[in-house]
CSV table of C-alpha atoms and ligand atoms in Angstrom, one decimal:
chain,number,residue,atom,x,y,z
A,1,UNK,CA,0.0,0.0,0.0
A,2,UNK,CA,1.1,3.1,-0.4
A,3,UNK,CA,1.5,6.2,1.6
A,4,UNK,CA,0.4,8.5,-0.8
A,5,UNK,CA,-1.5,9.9,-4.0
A,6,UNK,CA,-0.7,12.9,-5.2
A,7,UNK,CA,-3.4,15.0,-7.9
A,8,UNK,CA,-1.5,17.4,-9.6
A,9,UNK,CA,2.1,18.3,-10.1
A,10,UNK,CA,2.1,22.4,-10.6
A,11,UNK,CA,4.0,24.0,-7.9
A,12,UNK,CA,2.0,22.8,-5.2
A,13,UNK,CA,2.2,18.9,-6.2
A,14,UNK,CA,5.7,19.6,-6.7
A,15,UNK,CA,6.7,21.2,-3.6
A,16,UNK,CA,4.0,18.1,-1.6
A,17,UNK,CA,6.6,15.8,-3.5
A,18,UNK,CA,9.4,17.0,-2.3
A,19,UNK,CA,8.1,17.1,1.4
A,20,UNK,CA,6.8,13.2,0.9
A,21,UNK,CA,10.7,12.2,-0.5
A,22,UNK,CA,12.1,14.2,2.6
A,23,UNK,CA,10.4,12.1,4.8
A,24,UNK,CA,10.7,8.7,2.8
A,25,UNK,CA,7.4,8.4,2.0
A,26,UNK,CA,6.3,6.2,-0.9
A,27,UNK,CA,3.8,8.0,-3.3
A,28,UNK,CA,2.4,8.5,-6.8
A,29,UNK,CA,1.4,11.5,-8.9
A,30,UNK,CA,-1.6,12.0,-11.5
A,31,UNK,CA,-1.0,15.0,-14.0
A,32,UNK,CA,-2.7,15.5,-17.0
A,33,UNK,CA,-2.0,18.5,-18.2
A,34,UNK,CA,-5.3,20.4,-17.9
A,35,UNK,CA,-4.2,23.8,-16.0
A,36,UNK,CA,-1.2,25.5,-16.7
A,37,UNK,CA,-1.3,28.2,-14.2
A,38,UNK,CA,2.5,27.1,-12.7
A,39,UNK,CA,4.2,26.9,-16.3
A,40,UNK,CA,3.6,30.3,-17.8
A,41,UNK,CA,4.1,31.7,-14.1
A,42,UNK,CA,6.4,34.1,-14.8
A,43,UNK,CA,7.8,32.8,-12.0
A,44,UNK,CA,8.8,36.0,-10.1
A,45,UNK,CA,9.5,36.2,-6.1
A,46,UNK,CA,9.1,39.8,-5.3
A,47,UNK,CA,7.9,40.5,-1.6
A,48,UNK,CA,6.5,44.1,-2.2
A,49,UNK,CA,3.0,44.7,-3.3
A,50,UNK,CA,3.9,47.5,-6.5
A,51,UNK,CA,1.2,49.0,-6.7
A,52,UNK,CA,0.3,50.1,-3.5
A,53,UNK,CA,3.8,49.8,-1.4
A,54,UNK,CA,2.8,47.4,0.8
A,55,UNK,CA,4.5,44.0,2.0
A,56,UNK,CA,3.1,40.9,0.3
A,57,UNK,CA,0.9,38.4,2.6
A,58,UNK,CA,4.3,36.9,4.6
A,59,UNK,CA,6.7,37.3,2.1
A,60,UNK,CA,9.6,38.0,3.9
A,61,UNK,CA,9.1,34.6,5.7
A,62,UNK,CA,8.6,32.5,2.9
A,63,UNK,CA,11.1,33.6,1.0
A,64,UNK,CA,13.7,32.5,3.5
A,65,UNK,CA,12.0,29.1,3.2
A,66,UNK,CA,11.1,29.0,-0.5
A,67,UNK,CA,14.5,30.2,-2.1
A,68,UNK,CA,16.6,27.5,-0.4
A,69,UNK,CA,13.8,25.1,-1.6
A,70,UNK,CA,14.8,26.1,-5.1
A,71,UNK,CA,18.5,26.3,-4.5
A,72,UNK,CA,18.4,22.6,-3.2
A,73,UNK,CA,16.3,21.6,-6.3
A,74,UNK,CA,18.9,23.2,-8.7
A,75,UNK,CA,21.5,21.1,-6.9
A,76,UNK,CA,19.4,17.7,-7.3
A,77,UNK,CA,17.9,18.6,-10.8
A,78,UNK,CA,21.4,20.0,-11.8
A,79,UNK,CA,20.2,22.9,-14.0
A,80,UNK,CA,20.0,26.6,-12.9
A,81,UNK,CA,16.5,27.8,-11.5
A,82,UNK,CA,17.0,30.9,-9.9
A,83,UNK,CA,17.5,34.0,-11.4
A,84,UNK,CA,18.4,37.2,-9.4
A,85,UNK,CA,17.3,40.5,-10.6
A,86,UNK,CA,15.7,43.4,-9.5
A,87,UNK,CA,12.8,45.2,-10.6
A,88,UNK,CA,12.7,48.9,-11.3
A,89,UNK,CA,9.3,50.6,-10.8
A,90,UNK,CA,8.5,53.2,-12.9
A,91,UNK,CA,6.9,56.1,-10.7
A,92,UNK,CA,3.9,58.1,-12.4
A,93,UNK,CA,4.1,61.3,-10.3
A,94,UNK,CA,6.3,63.3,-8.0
A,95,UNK,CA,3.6,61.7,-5.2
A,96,UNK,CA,4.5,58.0,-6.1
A,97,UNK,CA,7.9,58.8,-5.4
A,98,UNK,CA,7.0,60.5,-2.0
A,99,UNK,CA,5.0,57.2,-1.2
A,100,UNK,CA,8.4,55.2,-2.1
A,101,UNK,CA,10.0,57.1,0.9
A,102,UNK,CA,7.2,56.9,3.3
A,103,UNK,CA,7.5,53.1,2.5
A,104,UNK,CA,11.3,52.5,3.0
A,105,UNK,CA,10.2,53.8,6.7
A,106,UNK,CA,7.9,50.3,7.3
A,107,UNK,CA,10.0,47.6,8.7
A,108,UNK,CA,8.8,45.3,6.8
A,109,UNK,CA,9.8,47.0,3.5
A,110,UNK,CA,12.8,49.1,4.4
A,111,UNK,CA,15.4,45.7,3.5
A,112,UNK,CA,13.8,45.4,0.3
A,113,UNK,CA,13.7,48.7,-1.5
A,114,UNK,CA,16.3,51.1,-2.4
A,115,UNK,CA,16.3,54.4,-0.9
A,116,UNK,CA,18.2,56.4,-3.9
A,117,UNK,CA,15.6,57.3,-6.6
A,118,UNK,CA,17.1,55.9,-10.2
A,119,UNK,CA,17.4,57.9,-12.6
A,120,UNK,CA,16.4,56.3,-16.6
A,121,UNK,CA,19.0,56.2,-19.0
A,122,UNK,CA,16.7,54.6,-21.7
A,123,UNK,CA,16.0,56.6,-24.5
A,124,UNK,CA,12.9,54.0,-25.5
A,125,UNK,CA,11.8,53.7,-22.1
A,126,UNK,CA,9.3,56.2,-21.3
A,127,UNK,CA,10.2,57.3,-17.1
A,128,UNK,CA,10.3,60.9,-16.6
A,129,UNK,CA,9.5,60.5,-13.0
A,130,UNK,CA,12.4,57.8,-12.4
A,131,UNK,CA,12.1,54.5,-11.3
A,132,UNK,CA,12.6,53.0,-7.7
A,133,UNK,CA,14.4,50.1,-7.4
A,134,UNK,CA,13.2,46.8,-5.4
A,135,UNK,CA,15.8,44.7,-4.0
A,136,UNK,CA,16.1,40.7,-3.5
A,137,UNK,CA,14.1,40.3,-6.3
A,138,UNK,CA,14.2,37.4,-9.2
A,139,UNK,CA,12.4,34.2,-10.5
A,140,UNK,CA,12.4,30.8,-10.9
A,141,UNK,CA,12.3,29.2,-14.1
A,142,UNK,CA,9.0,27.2,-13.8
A,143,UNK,CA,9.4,25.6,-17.5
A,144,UNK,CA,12.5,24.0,-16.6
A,145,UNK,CA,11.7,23.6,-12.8
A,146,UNK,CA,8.5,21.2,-13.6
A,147,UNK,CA,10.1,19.6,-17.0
A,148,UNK,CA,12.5,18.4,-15.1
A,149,UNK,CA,11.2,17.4,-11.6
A,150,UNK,CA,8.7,15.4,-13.8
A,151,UNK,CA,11.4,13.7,-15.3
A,152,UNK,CA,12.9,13.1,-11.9
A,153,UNK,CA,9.5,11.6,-10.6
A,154,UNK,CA,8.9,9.2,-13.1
A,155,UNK,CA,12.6,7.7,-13.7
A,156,UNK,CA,12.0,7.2,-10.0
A,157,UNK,CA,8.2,5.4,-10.4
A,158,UNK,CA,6.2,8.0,-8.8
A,159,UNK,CA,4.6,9.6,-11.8
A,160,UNK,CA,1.5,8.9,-14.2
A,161,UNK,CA,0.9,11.5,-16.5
A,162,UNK,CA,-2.6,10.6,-16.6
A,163,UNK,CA,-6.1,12.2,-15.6
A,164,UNK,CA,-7.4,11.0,-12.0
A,165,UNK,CA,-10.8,10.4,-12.4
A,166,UNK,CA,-12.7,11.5,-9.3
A,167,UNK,CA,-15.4,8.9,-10.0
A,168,UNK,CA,-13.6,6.0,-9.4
A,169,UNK,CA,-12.2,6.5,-6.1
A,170,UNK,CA,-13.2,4.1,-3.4
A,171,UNK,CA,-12.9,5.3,-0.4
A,172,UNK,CA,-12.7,2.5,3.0
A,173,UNK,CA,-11.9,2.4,6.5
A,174,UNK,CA,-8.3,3.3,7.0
A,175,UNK,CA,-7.1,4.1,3.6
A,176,UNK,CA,-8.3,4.6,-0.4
A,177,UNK,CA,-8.7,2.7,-3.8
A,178,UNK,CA,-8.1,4.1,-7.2
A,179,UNK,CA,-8.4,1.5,-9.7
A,180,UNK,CA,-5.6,-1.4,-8.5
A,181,UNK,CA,-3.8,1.3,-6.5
A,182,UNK,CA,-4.7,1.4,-2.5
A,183,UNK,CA,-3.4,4.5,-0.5
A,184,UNK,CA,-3.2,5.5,3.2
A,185,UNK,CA,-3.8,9.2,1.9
A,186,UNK,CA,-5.1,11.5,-0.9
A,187,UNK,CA,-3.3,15.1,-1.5
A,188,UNK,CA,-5.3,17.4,-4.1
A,189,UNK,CA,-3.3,19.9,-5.9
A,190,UNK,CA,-5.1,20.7,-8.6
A,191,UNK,CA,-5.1,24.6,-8.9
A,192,UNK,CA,-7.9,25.9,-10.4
A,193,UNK,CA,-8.7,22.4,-11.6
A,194,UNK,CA,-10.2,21.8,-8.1
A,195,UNK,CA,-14.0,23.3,-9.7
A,196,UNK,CA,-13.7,19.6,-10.9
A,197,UNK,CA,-13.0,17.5,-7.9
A,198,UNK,CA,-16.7,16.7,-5.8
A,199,UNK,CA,-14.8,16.3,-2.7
A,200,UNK,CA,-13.5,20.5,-2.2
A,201,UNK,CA,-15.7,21.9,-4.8
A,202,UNK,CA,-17.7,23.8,-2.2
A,203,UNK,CA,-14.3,25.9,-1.2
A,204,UNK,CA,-14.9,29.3,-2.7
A,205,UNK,CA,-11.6,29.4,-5.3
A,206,UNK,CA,-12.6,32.0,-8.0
A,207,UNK,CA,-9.9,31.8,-10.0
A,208,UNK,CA,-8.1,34.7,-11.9
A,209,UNK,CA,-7.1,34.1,-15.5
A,210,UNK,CA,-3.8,35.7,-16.6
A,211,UNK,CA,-2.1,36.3,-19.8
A,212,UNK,CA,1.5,37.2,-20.7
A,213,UNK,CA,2.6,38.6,-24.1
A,214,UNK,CA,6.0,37.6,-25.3
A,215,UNK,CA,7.5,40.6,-27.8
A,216,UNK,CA,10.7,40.9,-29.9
A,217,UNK,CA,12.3,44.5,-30.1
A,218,UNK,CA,15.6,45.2,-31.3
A,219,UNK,CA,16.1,48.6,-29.7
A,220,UNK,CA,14.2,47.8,-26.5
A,221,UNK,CA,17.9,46.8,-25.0
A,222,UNK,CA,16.3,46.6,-21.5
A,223,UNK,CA,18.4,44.5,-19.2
A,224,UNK,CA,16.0,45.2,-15.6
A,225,UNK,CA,12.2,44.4,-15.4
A,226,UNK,CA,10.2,47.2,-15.4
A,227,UNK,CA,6.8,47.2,-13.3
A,228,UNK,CA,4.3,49.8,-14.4
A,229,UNK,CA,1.0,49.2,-15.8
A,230,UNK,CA,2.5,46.4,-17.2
A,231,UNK,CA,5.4,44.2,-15.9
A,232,UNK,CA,8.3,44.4,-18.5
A,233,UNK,CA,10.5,41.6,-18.0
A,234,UNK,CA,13.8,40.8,-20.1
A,235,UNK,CA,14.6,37.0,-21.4
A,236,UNK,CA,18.1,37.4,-23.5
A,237,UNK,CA,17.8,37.6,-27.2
A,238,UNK,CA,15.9,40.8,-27.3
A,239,UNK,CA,12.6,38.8,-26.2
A,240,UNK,CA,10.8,40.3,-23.2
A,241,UNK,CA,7.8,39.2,-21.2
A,242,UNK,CA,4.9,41.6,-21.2
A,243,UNK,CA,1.7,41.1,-18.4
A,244,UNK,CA,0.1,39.9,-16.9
A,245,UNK,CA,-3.3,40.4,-17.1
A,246,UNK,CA,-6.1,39.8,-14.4
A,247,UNK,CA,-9.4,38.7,-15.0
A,248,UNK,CA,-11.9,37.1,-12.7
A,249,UNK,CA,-15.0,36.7,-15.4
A,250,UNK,CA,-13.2,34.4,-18.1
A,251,UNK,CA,-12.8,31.1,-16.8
A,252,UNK,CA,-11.4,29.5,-20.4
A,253,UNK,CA,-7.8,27.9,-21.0
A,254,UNK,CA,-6.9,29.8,-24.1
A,255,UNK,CA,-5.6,33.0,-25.0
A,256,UNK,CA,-7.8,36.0,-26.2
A,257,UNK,CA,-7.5,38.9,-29.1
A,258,UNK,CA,-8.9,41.4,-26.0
A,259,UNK,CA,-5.7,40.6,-23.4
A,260,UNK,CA,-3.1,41.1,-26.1
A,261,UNK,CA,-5.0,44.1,-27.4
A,262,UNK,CA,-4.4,45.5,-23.8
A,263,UNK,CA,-1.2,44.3,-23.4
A,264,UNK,CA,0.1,45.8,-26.5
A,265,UNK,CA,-1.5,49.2,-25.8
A,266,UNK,CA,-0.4,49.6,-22.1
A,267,UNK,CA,3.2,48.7,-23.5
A,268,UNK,CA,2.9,51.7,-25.8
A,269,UNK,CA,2.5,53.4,-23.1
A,270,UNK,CA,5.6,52.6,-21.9
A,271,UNK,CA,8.2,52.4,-24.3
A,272,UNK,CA,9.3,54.5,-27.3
A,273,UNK,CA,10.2,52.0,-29.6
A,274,UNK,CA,8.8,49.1,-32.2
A,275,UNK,CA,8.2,45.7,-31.6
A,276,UNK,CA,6.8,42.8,-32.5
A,277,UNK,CA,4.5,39.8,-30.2
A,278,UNK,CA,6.0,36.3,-31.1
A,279,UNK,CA,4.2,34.7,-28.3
A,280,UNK,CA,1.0,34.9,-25.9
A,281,UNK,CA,0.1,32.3,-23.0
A,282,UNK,CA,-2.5,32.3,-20.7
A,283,UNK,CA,-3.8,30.3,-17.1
A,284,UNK,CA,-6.4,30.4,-14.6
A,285,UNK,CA,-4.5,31.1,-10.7
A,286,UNK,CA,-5.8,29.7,-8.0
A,287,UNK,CA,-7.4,32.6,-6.0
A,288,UNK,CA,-9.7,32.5,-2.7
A,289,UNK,CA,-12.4,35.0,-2.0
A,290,UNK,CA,-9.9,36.0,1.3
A,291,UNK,CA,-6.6,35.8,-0.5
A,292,UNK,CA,-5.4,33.0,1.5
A,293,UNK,CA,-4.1,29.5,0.5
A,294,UNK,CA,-6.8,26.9,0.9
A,295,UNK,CA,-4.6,23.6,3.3
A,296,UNK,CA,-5.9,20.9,5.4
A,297,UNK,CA,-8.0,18.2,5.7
A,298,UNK,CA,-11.8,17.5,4.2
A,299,UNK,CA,-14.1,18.1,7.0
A,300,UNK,CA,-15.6,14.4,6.8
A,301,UNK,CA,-12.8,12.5,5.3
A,302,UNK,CA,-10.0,12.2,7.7
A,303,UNK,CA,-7.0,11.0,5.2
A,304,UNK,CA,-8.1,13.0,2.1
A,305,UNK,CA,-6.0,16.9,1.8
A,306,UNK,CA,-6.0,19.9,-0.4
A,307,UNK,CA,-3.1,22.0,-1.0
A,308,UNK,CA,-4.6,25.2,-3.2
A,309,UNK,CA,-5.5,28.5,-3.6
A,310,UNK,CA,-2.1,30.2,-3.8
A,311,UNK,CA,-3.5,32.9,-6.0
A,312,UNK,CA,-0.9,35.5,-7.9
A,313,UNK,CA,2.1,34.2,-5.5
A,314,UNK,CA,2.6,30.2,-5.9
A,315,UNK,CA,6.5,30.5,-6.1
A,316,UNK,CA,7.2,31.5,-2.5
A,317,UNK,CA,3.8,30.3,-0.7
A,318,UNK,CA,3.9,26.7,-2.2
A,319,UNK,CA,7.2,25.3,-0.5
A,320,UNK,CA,5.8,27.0,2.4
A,321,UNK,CA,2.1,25.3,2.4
A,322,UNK,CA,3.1,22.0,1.5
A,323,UNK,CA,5.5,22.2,4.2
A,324,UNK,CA,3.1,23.3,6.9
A,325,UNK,CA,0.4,21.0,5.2
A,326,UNK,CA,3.1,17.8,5.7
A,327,UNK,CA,4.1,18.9,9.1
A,328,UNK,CA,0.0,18.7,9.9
A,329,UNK,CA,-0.4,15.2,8.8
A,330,UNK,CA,2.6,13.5,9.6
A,331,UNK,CA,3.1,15.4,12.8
A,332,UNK,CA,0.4,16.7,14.0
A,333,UNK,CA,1.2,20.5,13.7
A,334,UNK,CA,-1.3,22.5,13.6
A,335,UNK,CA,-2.3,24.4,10.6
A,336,UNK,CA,-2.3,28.7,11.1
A,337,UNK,CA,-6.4,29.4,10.9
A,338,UNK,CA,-5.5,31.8,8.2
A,339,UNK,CA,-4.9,29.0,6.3
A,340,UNK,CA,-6.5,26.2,7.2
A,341,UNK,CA,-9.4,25.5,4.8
A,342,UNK,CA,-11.7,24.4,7.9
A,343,UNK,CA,-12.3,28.2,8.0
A,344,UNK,CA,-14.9,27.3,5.3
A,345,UNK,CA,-16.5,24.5,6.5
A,346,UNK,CA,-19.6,26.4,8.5
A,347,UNK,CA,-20.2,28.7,5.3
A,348,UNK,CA,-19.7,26.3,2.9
A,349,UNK,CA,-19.3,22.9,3.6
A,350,UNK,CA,-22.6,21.0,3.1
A,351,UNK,CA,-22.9,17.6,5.7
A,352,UNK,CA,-23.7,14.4,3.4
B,1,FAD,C1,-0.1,34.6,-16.3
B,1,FAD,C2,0.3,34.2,-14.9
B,1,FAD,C3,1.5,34.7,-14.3
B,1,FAD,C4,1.9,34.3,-13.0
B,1,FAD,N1,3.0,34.9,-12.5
B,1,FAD,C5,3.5,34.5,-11.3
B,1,FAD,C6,4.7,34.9,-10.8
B,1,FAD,O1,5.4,35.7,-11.5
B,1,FAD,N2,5.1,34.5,-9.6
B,1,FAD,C7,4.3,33.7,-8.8
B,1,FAD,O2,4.7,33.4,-7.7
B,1,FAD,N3,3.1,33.2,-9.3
B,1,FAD,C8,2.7,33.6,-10.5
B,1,FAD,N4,1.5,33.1,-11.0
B,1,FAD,C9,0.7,32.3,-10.1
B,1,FAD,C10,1.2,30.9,-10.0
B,1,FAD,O3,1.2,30.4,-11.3
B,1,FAD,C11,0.2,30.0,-9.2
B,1,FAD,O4,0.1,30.5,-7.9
B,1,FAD,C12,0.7,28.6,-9.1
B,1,FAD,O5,1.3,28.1,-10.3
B,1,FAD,C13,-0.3,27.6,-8.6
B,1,FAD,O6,0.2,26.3,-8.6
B,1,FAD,P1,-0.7,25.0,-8.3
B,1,FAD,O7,0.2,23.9,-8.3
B,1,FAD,O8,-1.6,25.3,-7.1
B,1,FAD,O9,-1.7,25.0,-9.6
B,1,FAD,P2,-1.4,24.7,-11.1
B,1,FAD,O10,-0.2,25.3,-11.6
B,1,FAD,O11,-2.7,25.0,-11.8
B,1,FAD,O12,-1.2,23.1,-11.1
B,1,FAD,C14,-2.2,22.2,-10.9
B,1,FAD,C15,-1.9,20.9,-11.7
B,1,FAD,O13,-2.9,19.9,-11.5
B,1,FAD,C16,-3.2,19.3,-12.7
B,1,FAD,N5,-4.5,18.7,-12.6
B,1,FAD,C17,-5.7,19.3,-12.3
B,1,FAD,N6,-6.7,18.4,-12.2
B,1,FAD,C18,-6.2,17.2,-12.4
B,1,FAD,C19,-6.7,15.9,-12.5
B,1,FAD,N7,-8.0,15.6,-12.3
B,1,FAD,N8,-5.9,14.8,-12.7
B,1,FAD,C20,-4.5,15.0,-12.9
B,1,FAD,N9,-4.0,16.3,-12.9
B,1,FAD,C21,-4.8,17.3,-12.6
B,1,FAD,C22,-3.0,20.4,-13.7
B,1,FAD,O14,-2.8,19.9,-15.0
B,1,FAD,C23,-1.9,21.2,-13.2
B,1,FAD,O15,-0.6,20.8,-13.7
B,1,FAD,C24,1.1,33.4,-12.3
B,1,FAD,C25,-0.1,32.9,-12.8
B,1,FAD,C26,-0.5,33.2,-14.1
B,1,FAD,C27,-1.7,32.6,-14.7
């Protein structure tokens, strides 16, 4: 029997993995492709809120949790995942840049942005207000981070890249049955896939669709990310990232005319020069109605998990949920309320 089943391998299934190899566990994942919310992530770990110049739901913390996660996964995978770079945002008024010093007063900020205001010395990128820089800032290569881990999991015979077809699962005293496969325990990690599965259904995930633009230009020759109205972000060979958008209404996979219309016209905006979109991808994150991740157990099922809901912000909060989810099951931790999906159950949760 095994210990485990795992649905899903974005970054939550991936970082539940990694917790159930940690602690020797014996498990298998189900993936079949039908979100794509962690691969065209752009993958950024930035612990400032932009917009507004406010720290990030616990960002600090996880990031001292999630970027050795990533370092140790480099070492394993043996192929470079983290990329350190800062972002430059592009202030709009003579205000925005007297909020930027108000802000490097708030403890939780002041390690993270820079207090000398930058001055643009890009003829194509349109800043006449100056940009402010944010430090400790990067991404993770998601593309390569889940190409390979999936690789990794099945030369070791704990993947199936296969749907898991709710409707089939048997569940008995003590442990579960999927086809010829029994389990002591059942992880979901499905993202916005969860609508799907009967068990958490009722847990309000809304979802937010996001699209990224990829553009060529020549005489961009950016070599920061920008965030303005749009998040400009560099990827060698002149090719730049351009989004994302957010939409809570449009619940389809694909990409639309109307994102890349916006896109393109919000990067006029911004730069001076031509360019050209080679590429456009889109996915559905996994946002709650509170903003929180979705972790713990189903309110009648006592060896059956969810691991969701980590919104715009999966890179640093999923080593951290899986973590705190494992740490619950195997040893009885106790889950932060502002996490645990029980917080649900009265509103939502209707008893069979
Ligand atoms: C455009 C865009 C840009 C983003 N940029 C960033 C960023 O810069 N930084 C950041 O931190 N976050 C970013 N995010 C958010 C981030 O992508 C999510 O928080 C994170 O990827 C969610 O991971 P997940 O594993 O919970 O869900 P998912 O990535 O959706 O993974 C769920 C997996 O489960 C599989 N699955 C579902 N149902 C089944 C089933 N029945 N059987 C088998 N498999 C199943 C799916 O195929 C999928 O692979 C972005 C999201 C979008 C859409």
């Amino acid at each position: 029997m095994l210990d485990y089943i795992v649905v899903g391998l974005g970054l939550s299934g991936l970082a539940i993995s990694e917790g159930l190899i940690n602690r020797k566990k014996s498990f298998l994942v189900f993936e079949d492709n039908s979100q794509s919310s962690s691969y065209v992530a752009g993958g950024i770990f930035n612990p400032v809120i932009l917009k507004r110049f406010t720290p990030a739901w616990n960002a600090a913390e996880q990031m001292e949790t999630a970027l050795p996660f990533y370092r140790n996964l480099e070492q394993k995978l043996r192929v470079k995942l983290v990329h350190e770079w800062n972002i430059y945002r592009r202030f709009h008024s003579v205000e925005e840049q007297n909020d930027w010093f108000i802000a490097l007063d708030k403890p939780k900020l002041s390690s993270f942005l820079d207090p000398e205001i930058q001055k643009n010395t890009n003829p194509n990128l349109k800043a006449e207000y100056s940009l402010g820089k944010v430090l400790k800032t990067g991404n993770v290569d998601t593309v390569k981070l889940l190409d390979n881990y999936r690789d990794y999991l099945n030369e070791k015979g704990h993947f199936e890249n296969e749907h898991f077809d709710y409707s089939t699962l048997e569940l008995n005293q003590g442990y579960i049955q999927y086809g010829d496969i029994q389990a002591k325990n059942i992880i979901f990690c499905e993202g916005f896939g969860l609508k799907k599965n009967p068990f958490f259904n009722y847990l309000p995930l809304r979802g937010n669709k996001g699209e990224y633009i990829v553009i060529h230009s020549e005489e961009l020759q950016l070599d920061f990310a920008v965030k303005a109205s749009v998040f400009i972000m560099p990827l060698g060979n002149d090719l730049y990232k351009v989004g994302a958008t957010y939409d809570n209404k449009d619940k389809t996979p694909g990409v639309t005319a109307g994102s890349r219309e916006k896109l393109v016209k919000e990067l006029q905006k911004l730069i001076r020069c031509d360019f050209r979109v080679v590429d456009q991808v889109a996915g559905i994150r996994p946002a709650v109605s509170d903003r929180k991740p979705l972790v713990g157990t189903h309110p009648e099922i006592s060896n059956m998990y969810c691991c969701n809901g980590f919104g715009s912000r999966g890179v640093l909060i999923a080593p951290n949920m899986a973590e705190a989810l494992l740490k619950n099951i195997e040893s009885d931790n106790s889950l932060h309320p502002e996490i645990d999906l029980q917080r649900f159950t009265k509103k939502h949760f209707k008893i069979n």
